[in-house]
XYZ file of N, CA and C in Angstrom:
636
model
N 182.785 292.090 -135.214
C 183.581 290.881 -135.456
C 184.154 290.395 -134.132
N 184.066 289.118 -133.856
C 184.565 288.569 -132.599
C 186.078 288.598 -132.560
N 186.635 288.516 -131.345
C 188.085 288.498 -131.191
C 188.700 287.333 -131.956
N 188.013 286.199 -131.947
C 188.534 285.004 -132.608
C 188.817 285.250 -134.085
N 187.995 286.091 -134.709
C 188.138 286.333 -136.144
C 188.579 287.764 -136.443
N 189.226 288.392 -135.466
C 189.639 289.793 -135.618
C 190.458 290.020 -136.882
N 191.359 289.098 -137.195
C 192.276 289.300 -138.321
C 192.022 288.343 -139.482
N 190.851 287.736 -139.486
C 190.519 286.799 -140.551
C 190.625 287.468 -141.920
N 191.460 286.877 -142.797
C 191.637 287.327 -144.183
C 192.286 288.705 -144.308
N 192.904 289.205 -143.229
C 193.618 290.483 -143.282
C 195.083 290.265 -143.680
N 195.775 291.365 -143.948
C 197.176 291.310 -144.340
C 198.034 292.054 -143.311
N 199.193 291.477 -143.027
C 200.100 292.039 -142.023
C 201.475 292.295 -142.622
N 202.060 293.442 -142.283
C 203.456 293.737 -142.597
C 204.244 293.685 -141.295
N 205.295 292.886 -141.257
C 206.141 292.757 -140.069
C 207.517 293.347 -140.379
N 207.779 294.527 -139.827
C 209.037 295.237 -140.072
C 209.988 294.956 -138.924
N 211.235 294.610 -139.238
C 212.152 294.299 -138.154
C 213.558 293.965 -138.599
N 214.279 293.342 -137.663
C 215.664 292.937 -137.893
C 215.732 291.412 -137.916
N 216.834 290.835 -137.455
C 216.978 289.380 -137.489
C 215.979 288.666 -136.588
N 215.463 289.368 -135.566
C 214.473 288.762 -134.670
C 213.131 288.601 -135.361
N 212.943 289.274 -136.469
C 211.770 289.072 -137.323
C 212.126 288.223 -138.532
N 213.296 288.461 -139.100
C 213.732 287.703 -140.282
C 213.765 286.210 -139.998
N 214.250 285.838 -138.794
C 214.258 284.427 -138.433
C 215.627 283.810 -138.273
N 216.668 284.639 -138.100
C 218.010 284.126 -137.817
C 217.966 283.405 -136.465
N 218.363 282.148 -136.432
C 218.288 281.371 -135.194
C 219.666 281.092 -134.592
N 220.700 281.723 -135.130
C 222.049 281.422 -134.660
C 222.893 282.653 -134.372
N 222.500 283.801 -134.922
C 223.353 284.981 -134.865
C 224.397 284.995 -135.958
N 224.414 283.936 -136.757
C 225.404 283.808 -137.826
C 224.743 283.674 -139.198
N 223.449 283.982 -139.234
C 222.744 283.961 -140.510
C 222.009 282.675 -140.822
N 221.960 281.728 -139.888
C 221.231 280.476 -140.127
C 219.731 280.754 -140.068
N 219.035 280.581 -141.174
C 217.624 280.918 -141.266
C 216.758 279.806 -140.705
N 215.888 280.162 -139.790
C 214.937 279.220 -139.232
C 213.521 279.543 -139.694
N 212.549 279.114 -138.915
C 211.150 279.418 -139.187
C 210.767 280.598 -138.302
N 210.605 281.801 -138.868
C 210.350 282.983 -138.052
C 208.951 282.988 -137.463
N 208.753 283.838 -136.463
C 207.429 283.924 -135.845
C 206.355 284.299 -136.855
N 206.742 285.051 -137.882
C 205.763 285.441 -138.895
C 205.187 284.235 -139.632
N 205.948 283.150 -139.680
C 205.495 281.952 -140.371
C 204.371 281.216 -139.671
N 204.095 281.588 -138.428
C 203.023 280.948 -137.661
C 201.755 281.789 -137.589
N 201.835 283.031 -138.049
C 200.759 283.976 -137.763
C 199.460 283.671 -138.515
N 199.540 283.124 -139.699
C 198.317 282.798 -140.429
C 197.497 281.761 -139.673
N 198.167 280.737 -139.169
C 197.461 279.687 -138.438
C 196.909 280.190 -137.109
N 197.625 281.107 -136.477
C 197.225 281.570 -135.147
C 196.161 282.652 -135.174
N 196.098 283.426 -136.260
C 195.225 284.597 -136.286
C 194.186 284.595 -137.400
N 194.346 283.724 -138.385
C 193.447 283.748 -139.527
C 193.843 284.748 -140.586
N 195.023 285.372 -140.441
C 195.503 286.305 -141.456
C 195.539 285.648 -142.834
N 195.255 286.429 -143.850
C 195.417 285.956 -145.223
C 196.896 285.883 -145.580
N 197.669 286.849 -145.058
C 199.092 286.926 -145.395
C 199.828 287.678 -144.302
N 201.017 287.204 -143.952
C 201.913 287.916 -143.028
C 203.246 288.080 -143.738
N 203.535 289.302 -144.151
C 204.727 289.572 -144.959
C 205.890 289.965 -144.056
N 207.011 289.292 -144.250
C 208.177 289.483 -143.395
C 209.147 290.483 -144.031
N 209.314 291.643 -143.359
C 210.243 292.674 -143.813
C 211.428 292.787 -142.846
N 211.839 291.655 -142.298
C 213.003 291.645 -141.417
C 214.295 291.575 -142.201
N 215.298 292.314 -141.739
C 216.636 292.277 -142.334
C 217.648 292.124 -141.211
N 218.505 291.135 -141.318
C 219.519 290.905 -140.296
C 220.385 292.145 -140.088
N 220.582 292.519 -138.831
C 221.462 293.638 -138.493
C 220.858 295.009 -138.682
N 219.594 295.079 -139.076
C 218.983 296.368 -139.388
C 218.652 297.164 -138.124
N 218.826 298.463 -138.215
C 218.507 299.382 -137.125
C 217.219 300.126 -137.448
N 216.656 300.772 -136.437
C 215.554 301.702 -136.682
C 216.086 302.987 -137.296
N 217.228 303.451 -136.777
C 217.780 304.758 -137.144
C 218.807 304.654 -138.277
N 219.254 305.847 -138.705
C 220.331 306.033 -139.666
C 219.948 305.531 -141.066
N 220.889 305.656 -141.987
C 220.631 305.356 -143.391
C 220.241 303.896 -143.584
N 219.199 303.680 -144.368
C 218.678 302.356 -144.705
C 218.096 301.620 -143.500
N 217.803 302.366 -142.430
C 217.137 301.780 -141.276
C 215.641 301.648 -141.519
N 214.961 301.081 -140.543
C 213.523 300.851 -140.684
C 212.753 302.146 -140.881
N 213.252 303.233 -140.298
C 212.562 304.517 -140.419
C 212.633 305.078 -141.831
N 213.473 304.487 -142.676
C 213.511 304.868 -144.096
C 212.855 303.809 -144.970
N 213.108 302.552 -144.690
C 212.658 301.518 -145.613
C 211.208 301.075 -145.411
N 210.512 301.622 -144.402
C 209.091 301.296 -144.264
C 208.321 301.669 -145.528
N 208.834 302.668 -146.276
C 208.133 303.126 -147.485
C 208.108 302.043 -148.567
N 208.983 301.046 -148.449
C 209.062 299.983 -149.449
C 208.038 298.881 -149.208
N 207.351 298.925 -148.065
C 206.397 297.869 -147.748
C 205.131 297.998 -148.595
N 204.502 296.858 -148.865
C 203.220 296.873 -149.572
C 202.219 297.715 -148.790
N 201.441 298.499 -149.525
C 200.612 299.512 -148.870
C 199.191 299.063 -148.560
N 198.905 297.757 -148.653
C 197.552 297.273 -148.383
C 197.450 296.536 -147.050
N 198.384 296.799 -146.137
C 198.395 296.103 -144.854
C 197.274 296.593 -143.943
N 196.688 295.651 -143.207
C 195.674 295.972 -142.206
C 196.281 296.131 -140.821
N 197.441 295.516 -140.610
C 198.131 295.599 -139.320
C 199.635 295.580 -139.576
N 200.366 296.371 -138.789
C 201.815 296.512 -138.985
C 202.514 296.414 -137.647
N 203.512 295.553 -137.581
C 204.356 295.465 -136.390
C 205.727 296.055 -136.688
N 206.284 296.765 -135.713
C 207.641 297.313 -135.809
C 208.427 296.738 -134.645
N 209.364 295.846 -134.946
C 210.126 295.118 -133.932
C 211.597 295.470 -134.136
N 212.066 296.509 -133.451
C 213.437 296.958 -133.625
C 214.004 297.572 -132.363
N 215.243 298.016 -132.463
C 215.926 298.643 -131.343
C 217.128 297.875 -130.850
N 217.150 296.563 -131.087
C 218.273 295.761 -130.606
C 219.586 296.204 -131.256
N 219.578 296.369 -132.564
C 220.809 296.752 -133.256
C 221.180 298.209 -133.016
N 220.193 299.048 -132.763
C 220.492 300.438 -132.390
C 221.279 300.465 -131.091
N 220.852 299.636 -130.138
C 221.594 299.513 -128.880
C 222.976 298.911 -129.112
N 223.007 297.777 -129.785
C 224.271 297.050 -129.942
C 225.310 297.859 -130.714
N 224.860 298.710 -131.626
C 225.784 299.462 -132.471
C 225.934 300.920 -132.048
N 225.400 301.261 -130.866
C 225.671 302.562 -130.263
C 225.007 303.751 -130.918
N 223.825 303.559 -131.504
C 223.100 304.700 -132.079
C 222.747 305.690 -130.968
N 223.005 306.984 -131.158
C 222.652 307.968 -130.121
C 221.144 308.039 -129.922
N 220.729 308.212 -128.671
C 219.300 308.295 -128.371
C 218.695 309.593 -128.883
N 219.401 310.691 -128.737
C 218.844 311.984 -129.093
C 217.808 312.426 -128.076
N 216.883 313.282 -128.499
C 215.837 313.784 -127.616
C 214.478 313.462 -128.188
N 213.475 313.520 -127.333
C 212.131 313.133 -127.725
C 211.563 314.026 -128.827
N 212.134 315.214 -129.022
C 211.642 316.129 -130.044
C 212.384 316.019 -131.376
N 213.357 315.123 -131.484
C 214.094 314.952 -132.742
C 213.155 314.518 -133.865
N 213.464 314.944 -135.073
C 212.591 314.606 -136.205
C 213.359 314.188 -137.450
N 214.527 313.560 -137.251
C 215.248 312.968 -138.383
C 215.829 311.646 -137.930
N 216.312 310.854 -138.879
C 216.696 309.474 -138.586
C 218.110 309.334 -138.017
N 218.762 310.437 -137.694
C 220.135 310.365 -137.185
C 220.202 309.920 -135.726
N 219.075 309.989 -135.021
C 219.022 309.532 -133.629
C 217.883 308.530 -133.479
N 217.902 307.812 -132.368
C 216.880 306.787 -132.144
C 215.504 307.420 -131.962
N 215.413 308.446 -131.118
C 214.141 309.139 -130.945
C 213.655 309.720 -132.274
N 214.560 310.323 -133.018
C 214.181 310.912 -134.291
C 213.640 309.875 -135.251
N 214.297 308.716 -135.297
C 213.853 307.646 -136.192
C 212.454 307.162 -135.828
N 212.186 307.026 -134.537
C 210.855 306.591 -134.111
C 209.805 307.611 -134.522
N 210.106 308.896 -134.299
C 209.155 309.946 -134.666
C 208.888 309.968 -136.168
N 209.953 309.867 -136.951
C 209.812 309.837 -138.411
C 208.971 308.639 -138.836
N 209.255 307.474 -138.238
C 208.554 306.253 -138.621
C 207.074 306.312 -138.268
N 206.758 306.743 -137.056
C 205.361 306.776 -136.645
C 204.555 307.700 -137.553
N 205.077 308.886 -137.803
C 204.369 309.828 -138.666
C 204.256 309.310 -140.097
N 205.335 308.684 -140.587
C 205.321 308.149 -141.940
C 204.377 306.974 -142.099
N 204.377 306.076 -141.114
C 203.475 304.925 -141.170
C 202.020 305.375 -141.163
N 201.718 306.376 -140.342
C 200.340 306.845 -140.269
C 199.885 307.427 -141.608
N 200.777 308.135 -142.275
C 200.417 308.724 -143.568
C 200.274 307.651 -144.651
N 201.155 306.667 -144.624
C 201.131 305.621 -145.656
C 200.018 304.593 -145.402
N 199.733 304.342 -144.117
C 198.743 303.324 -143.745
C 197.724 303.924 -142.774
N 196.929 304.878 -143.201
C 196.058 305.608 -142.277
C 194.993 304.759 -141.605
N 194.641 303.625 -142.170
C 193.590 302.784 -141.598
C 194.138 301.539 -140.903
N 195.438 301.338 -140.955
C 196.034 300.133 -140.374
C 196.217 300.256 -138.868
N 196.161 299.116 -138.182
C 196.561 299.044 -136.782
C 198.086 298.925 -136.754
N 198.742 299.792 -136.003
C 200.206 299.815 -135.919
C 200.612 299.557 -134.477
N 201.574 298.666 -134.270
C 202.086 298.454 -132.923
C 203.585 298.193 -132.949
N 204.229 298.517 -131.833
C 205.660 298.306 -131.671
C 205.909 297.103 -130.765
N 207.068 296.493 -130.944
C 207.535 295.413 -130.075
C 208.914 295.800 -129.569
N 209.102 295.836 -128.262
C 210.411 296.204 -127.723
C 211.368 295.013 -127.782
N 212.665 295.279 -127.919
C 213.638 294.181 -127.973
C 213.779 293.499 -126.622
N 213.863 292.166 -126.595
C 214.052 291.443 -125.333
C 215.476 291.619 -124.823
N 215.670 291.387 -123.538
C 217.023 291.457 -122.977
C 217.932 290.478 -123.709
N 219.210 290.814 -123.763
C 220.145 289.979 -124.512
C 221.434 289.744 -123.720
N 222.061 288.625 -124.009
C 223.389 288.297 -123.480
C 224.070 287.441 -124.532
N 224.657 288.099 -125.518
C 225.182 287.405 -126.687
C 226.594 286.879 -126.456
N 226.722 285.572 -126.458
C 228.033 284.951 -126.314
C 228.869 285.127 -127.577
N 228.198 285.299 -128.712
C 228.891 285.417 -129.989
C 229.396 286.840 -130.231
N 228.525 287.840 -129.992
C 228.874 289.233 -130.254
C 229.399 289.973 -129.025
N 229.115 289.454 -127.848
C 229.561 290.117 -126.631
C 228.654 291.235 -126.164
N 227.436 291.322 -126.718
C 226.487 292.351 -126.294
C 225.693 291.859 -125.095
N 225.414 292.773 -124.156
C 224.675 292.398 -122.955
C 223.795 293.554 -122.514
N 222.593 293.248 -122.071
C 221.564 294.251 -121.799
C 222.014 295.391 -120.902
N 222.762 295.062 -119.853
C 223.079 296.039 -118.821
C 224.509 296.585 -118.910
N 225.180 296.243 -119.995
C 226.513 296.781 -120.247
C 226.391 297.962 -121.204
N 226.814 299.169 -120.809
C 226.657 300.344 -121.671
C 227.326 300.158 -123.032
N 226.666 300.662 -124.068
C 227.233 300.606 -125.411
C 228.190 301.776 -125.636
N 228.627 301.962 -126.851
C 229.611 303.016 -127.142
C 229.046 304.418 -126.957
N 227.726 304.530 -126.889
C 227.098 305.826 -126.613
C 226.775 306.012 -125.136
N 227.127 305.003 -124.337
C 226.908 305.096 -122.898
C 225.524 304.678 -122.434
N 224.771 303.986 -123.306
C 223.402 303.607 -122.966
C 223.269 302.098 -122.828
N 222.322 301.677 -122.008
C 221.985 300.261 -121.893
C 220.718 299.997 -122.704
N 220.394 298.717 -122.879
C 219.254 298.361 -123.726
C 217.955 298.985 -123.212
N 217.805 299.060 -121.904
C 216.576 299.618 -121.333
C 216.341 301.059 -121.780
N 217.389 301.806 -122.047
C 217.225 303.184 -122.521
C 216.507 303.220 -123.869
N 216.804 302.259 -124.730
C 216.158 302.193 -126.039
C 214.732 301.682 -125.903
N 214.548 300.712 -125.036
C 213.190 300.247 -124.743
C 212.345 301.380 -124.191
N 212.894 302.158 -123.255
C 212.142 303.264 -122.667
C 211.822 304.344 -123.704
N 212.739 304.547 -124.653
C 212.487 305.525 -125.713
C 211.300 305.096 -126.570
N 211.214 303.814 -126.871
C 210.075 303.308 -127.637
C 208.782 303.541 -126.870
N 208.785 303.225 -125.574
C 207.582 303.414 -124.761
C 207.196 304.885 -124.671
N 208.196 305.759 -124.533
C 207.920 307.197 -124.420
C 207.294 307.740 -125.698
N 207.910 307.440 -126.835
C 207.384 307.937 -128.112
C 206.021 307.336 -128.420
N 205.873 306.043 -128.160
C 204.591 305.390 -128.434
C 203.485 305.974 -127.558
N 203.827 306.331 -126.335
C 202.848 306.938 -125.440
C 202.369 308.282 -125.986
N 203.284 309.069 -126.525
C 202.909 310.376 -127.088
C 201.878 310.212 -128.191
N 202.081 309.194 -129.034
C 201.208 308.999 -130.194
C 200.098 307.973 -129.951
N 200.017 307.445 -128.739
C 199.012 306.423 -128.397
C 199.147 305.175 -129.270
N 200.396 304.743 -129.469
C 200.683 303.532 -130.230
C 200.827 302.362 -129.258
N 200.123 301.258 -129.462
C 200.265 300.099 -128.580
C 201.672 299.495 -128.658
N 202.127 298.939 -127.543
C 203.461 298.341 -127.479
C 203.395 296.989 -126.770
N 203.941 295.975 -127.411
C 204.168 294.684 -126.763
C 205.566 294.730 -126.176
N 205.668 294.747 -124.867
C 206.947 294.993 -124.194
C 207.686 293.693 -123.894
N 208.348 293.137 -124.908
C 209.104 291.894 -124.716
C 210.287 292.083 -123.777
N 210.778 293.321 -123.666
C 211.891 293.572 -122.746
C 211.529 293.111 -121.343
N 210.283 293.331 -120.957
C 209.848 292.995 -119.598
C 209.146 291.648 -119.499
N 208.547 291.188 -120.608
C 207.671 290.016 -120.457
C 207.787 289.015 -121.611
N 208.991 288.803 -122.111
C 209.132 287.827 -123.197
C 208.878 286.405 -122.703
N 209.168 286.157 -121.401
C 209.026 284.811 -120.873
C 210.133 283.877 -121.305
N 211.128 284.406 -122.040
C 212.247 283.594 -122.530
C 213.543 284.326 -122.212
N 213.907 284.330 -120.951
C 215.041 285.104 -120.467
C 216.374 284.531 -120.932
N 217.220 285.405 -121.456
C 218.569 284.989 -121.848
C 219.410 284.629 -120.626
N 218.975 285.052 -119.433
C 219.717 284.784 -118.201
C 219.300 283.473 -117.545
N 218.234 282.855 -118.045
C 217.759 281.589 -117.492
C 217.775 280.461 -118.520
N 217.690 280.814 -119.771
C 217.487 279.821 -120.825
C 218.702 278.902 -120.984
N 218.434 277.631 -121.225
C 219.499 276.648 -121.437
C 219.828 276.471 -122.906
N 219.307 277.365 -123.731
C 219.527 277.275 -125.175
C 218.300 276.822 -125.925
N 217.263 276.465 -125.194
C 216.039 275.979 -125.831
C 215.368 277.066 -126.663
N 215.268 278.269 -126.100
C 214.563 279.354 -126.773
C 215.479 280.464 -127.275
N 216.606 280.699 -126.596
C 217.540 281.777 -126.961
C 218.938 281.169 -127.079
N 219.219 280.409 -128.115
C 220.441 279.603 -128.188
C 221.748 280.376 -128.074
N 221.783 281.627 -128.564
C 223.007 282.426 -128.455
C 222.829 283.594 -127.494
N 221.717 283.588 -126.750
C 221.458 284.646 -125.788
C 220.873 285.904 -126.387
N 220.666 285.908 -127.703
C 220.109 287.074 -128.378
C 218.971 286.668 -129.309
N 219.236 285.759 -130.219
C 218.228 285.338 -131.194
C 217.340 284.232 -130.622
N 216.218 284.030 -131.282
C 215.285 282.976 -130.894
C 215.530 281.727 -131.732
N 215.383 280.562 -131.107
C 215.398 279.303 -131.839
C 214.058 279.137 -132.553
N 213.910 278.061 -133.300
C 212.618 277.789 -133.914
C 211.535 277.652 -132.850
N 211.874 276.983 -131.751
C 210.912 276.848 -130.644
C 210.599 278.210 -130.040
N 211.616 279.060 -129.955
C 211.417 280.404 -129.431
C 210.527 281.236 -130.337
N 210.730 281.132 -131.633
C 209.897 281.877 -132.586
C 208.439 281.416 -132.513
N 208.229 280.122 -132.359
C 206.856 279.627 -132.259
C 206.183 280.159 -130.998
N 206.922 280.155 -129.891
C 206.377 280.688 -128.648
C 206.127 282.193 -128.768
N 207.042 282.888 -129.416
C 206.895 284.323 -129.637
C 205.663 284.616 -130.485
N 205.422 283.799 -131.481
C 204.258 283.992 -132.352
C 202.963 283.965 -131.558
N 202.865 283.074 -130.590
C 201.674 283.000 -129.745
C 201.498 284.290 -128.944
N 202.594 284.840 -128.439
C 202.513 286.073 -127.671
C 202.075 287.250 -128.546
N 202.627 287.309 -129.751
C 202.272 288.402 -130.652
C 200.841 288.271 -131.124
N 200.414 287.054 -131.428
C 199.033 286.822 -131.859
C 198.047 287.224 -130.768
N 198.347 286.851 -129.519
C 197.464 287.210 -128.409
C 197.413 288.732 -128.240
N 198.560 289.392 -128.392
C 198.587 290.846 -128.258
C 197.780 291.509 -129.372
N 197.892 290.975 -130.576
C 197.167 291.555 -131.708
C 195.658 291.513 -131.481
N 195.191 290.526 -130.763
C 193.751 290.419 -130.508
C 193.272 291.413 -129.460
N 194.203 292.208 -128.900
C 193.804 293.284 -127.988
C 193.715 294.624 -128.706
N 194.155 294.681 -129.964
C 194.185 295.938 -130.691
C 192.776 296.374 -131.134
């Protein structure tokens, strides 16, 4: 099958937080999420949005637990999280952790669980982009209550994904929509994406998916 039709008539599950759900304000204002563009960009039959505002990867009711609720016929799965783990001070833990109480543990639990539930699906992670939230006061390089900066969580995703050979779209380094340069066009509150930002993000994710 050619790259152009790689995902023709396939189904996608998009697991995430408000950056997947489509909050465009940081205050719950729902926009058009990047998932809403994926059918047109990739030929997918369906792109199901499992984003929840404020959701973390770790701890109770985080993505590492609720992935089991996703429809089990997905051909491709994206996991776009980590921003709220950073913002809310979730402990990183160690790379060998195997429970959802730490960030590393949650990633390990999720990767193993996703593989068992979706053994034939393509699975990839998306790292959280840098943030400078005027509304919440969160900033990429300011340590959280656990003493970590956002890059520590991004690096944890890369480390765990490397162990399991999971592809990663590294928006932390290459989103192209910097909160430190943007005039509000793409990152209106310095954290979330505008509708224009989500559309641009969709193109980046679609292009990455065609490398899987």
